[in-house]
Amino acid sequence: MTSYKHLLCEENLIGGGWVGADNGSKITVTDPATGKTIGHVPNCGRAETNRAIAAAASAFDSFGRSDLSQRVKLLQALHDALMDNQEALAQLLTAEQGKPLFEARGEIAIGAAYIRWFAEEIRRAKGEIVPAPTGDRRLFVTRHPVGVVAAITPWNFPSSMLARKLGPALAAGCTVVAKPATNTPYSGLAWGKLTEEVGYPAGVINILTGSARDIGGALMDSPHVRKVTFTGSTEVGKTLIRQSADTVKKVSMELGGNAPFIVFDDADLDAAIEGAMIAKYRNMGQTCVCTNRFYVQAGIHDAFVEKLRAATTDLQVGAGTEPGTMQGPLINEAAVAKVEELISDALSKGGNVVEGGQRHALGGTYFQPTVVTGATADMSFATEEIFGPLSAVFRFETEEEAISAANATEFGLAAYAYTRDLARIFRLNEGLQYGLIGINAGLITTVEAPFGGLKQSGMGKEGGSQGLDDYLESKYMCVAGL
Ligand code: ADP
């Protein structure tokens, strides 16, 4: 096994120095596969955050005006450093987060790919020369980095979520104060180490661990922080939007989802099962784009359920580091309790467990991959995010019924549908109120395309050419009297 010790940072990066909390307080980080302690990270608060903001603001004076070619070179070096350390970073990620190693390797690779993407895309971040209404004037639209960015990331993708925020920020010339999730701080701190190694100037990237409320509060209160980018729960996202109002920050939010996965009678059944497995059980169901609700048309329903059940039985559960593991432990006890609560709610309302349904014999936070049929709109998982390895299968008759049920949620992040009817595909595109739509595909995230939700799933896009927009301000300049 490759050692990750050289990337295990137990201090925070503030203004180019590695430091502990002012009062020496620490947080214990555990491995969800074993419950054992991995190590300790600083429990920082407002004072340390304010120093990080000051360092980022001071670094912005020069980094914000640095040569484009220099920023591109640094990003390319960061991409290479990530890939050179892919195996160690993946081991570290699995240790703190629990996902199978093959998924962790994939996460490091896509994180590196985002960095490379933004290194390329910033070279095309053009302004505009606008036709002027009179001959004595010339009108220009120019683009500039927004300034200091606060980046707050969740535990389910502790590495790649940071990539989608650091990539465009560093490409644009912004400086960053990042706060990784408390459960999974090491992947984020490792980014600090690698950015330092490839030569980013002191203060350009600052990484803090500790009290979410205190660090978040200091970031939101500061007039120097011009933008906040957040991935996490809708509840915390709403708090941050409220808190950012006083200093009118730019805001991008990647919040919760409640993804429908619609299987029509004319679908390729085997392809639908393959897509269903990845859209549901990836990261043990703990992603905001994971399927929350399967809607299956009456004619194909029983065949789909049988194949889904069989494929679910085959999922190997175990520690992420064990060869062949497809399902690791859930992140914590609260996540297991939530899945149990959703299953018992469904059973009390007439649902049937056709696979799994219990804690796994491995103990800890392992849970059996589960399938519940007979799902109805009054069950809690119809409206709440499951975030666990539980497939809820609803039956439907008509396309209109499926689209309307799919849209009956406050969320609007990802939706999936399997069909071979071309006209229907375009009706789905127009009818589904979702920011990401997978047709005959269960995994659609890619650096080239904009990732982001509608409705209460958030605002702003990450990736694609749109992924830079939130990190650049435009200025309009009119030159008159020519
Ligand atoms: P989840 O735990 O489902 O990923 P959360 O929204 O609870 O979602 O957490 C996402 C990130 O937001 C984590 O880094 C967490 O520490 C942080 N966070 C939680 N509460 C606050 C808050 N009040 N202010 C700022 N950040 C917060």
Coordinates of C-alpha atoms and ligand atoms in Angstrom, one line a residue, residues 152-155 179-182 212-213 216-217 230-233 236 239-240 243 387, ligand 1:
I152 CA -16.5 25.8 1.9
T153 CA -16.6 22.1 0.9
P154 CA -18.4 18.9 2.1
W155 CA -17.2 15.5 3.2
K179 CA -12.6 25.4 4.8
P180 CA -12.9 21.6 4.2
A181 CA -15.5 19.6 6.1
T182 CA -14.6 18.6 9.6
A212 CA -17.9 25.7 10.9
R213 CA -19.9 28.4 12.6
G216 CA -18.0 30.5 8.3
G217 CA -19.1 33.5 10.4
F230 CA -20.2 26.5 -1.1
T231 CA -21.1 22.9 -1.7
G232 CA -23.2 21.2 1.0
S233 CA -26.7 21.1 2.4
V236 CA -26.4 25.6 5.5
T239 CA -27.7 30.5 6.1
L240 CA -24.6 31.5 4.0
Q243 CA -25.1 36.0 6.0
F387 CA -27.9 10.1 1.0
Ligands
ADP1 P1 -23.0 17.9 4.6 O1 -22.6 17.6 6.0 O2 -24.3 17.2 4.2 O3 -21.9 17.8 3.6 P2 -23.2 20.6 5.5 O4 -23.9 21.7 4.8 O5 -23.6 20.3 6.9 O6 -23.4 19.4 4.5 O7 -21.6 20.9 5.4 C1 -20.9 21.3 4.3 C2 -19.8 22.2 4.7 O8 -20.4 23.4 5.3 C3 -18.9 21.6 5.8 O9 -17.6 22.1 5.5 C4 -19.4 22.2 7.0 O10 -18.4 22.2 8.1 C5 -19.8 23.6 6.6 N1 -20.7 24.3 7.5 C6 -21.7 23.8 8.3 N2 -22.4 24.7 8.9 C7 -21.8 25.9 8.5 C8 -22.0 27.3 8.9 N3 -23.0 27.7 9.7 N4 -21.2 28.2 8.3 C9 -20.3 27.9 7.4 N5 -20.0 26.6 7.1 C10 -20.8 25.6 7.6

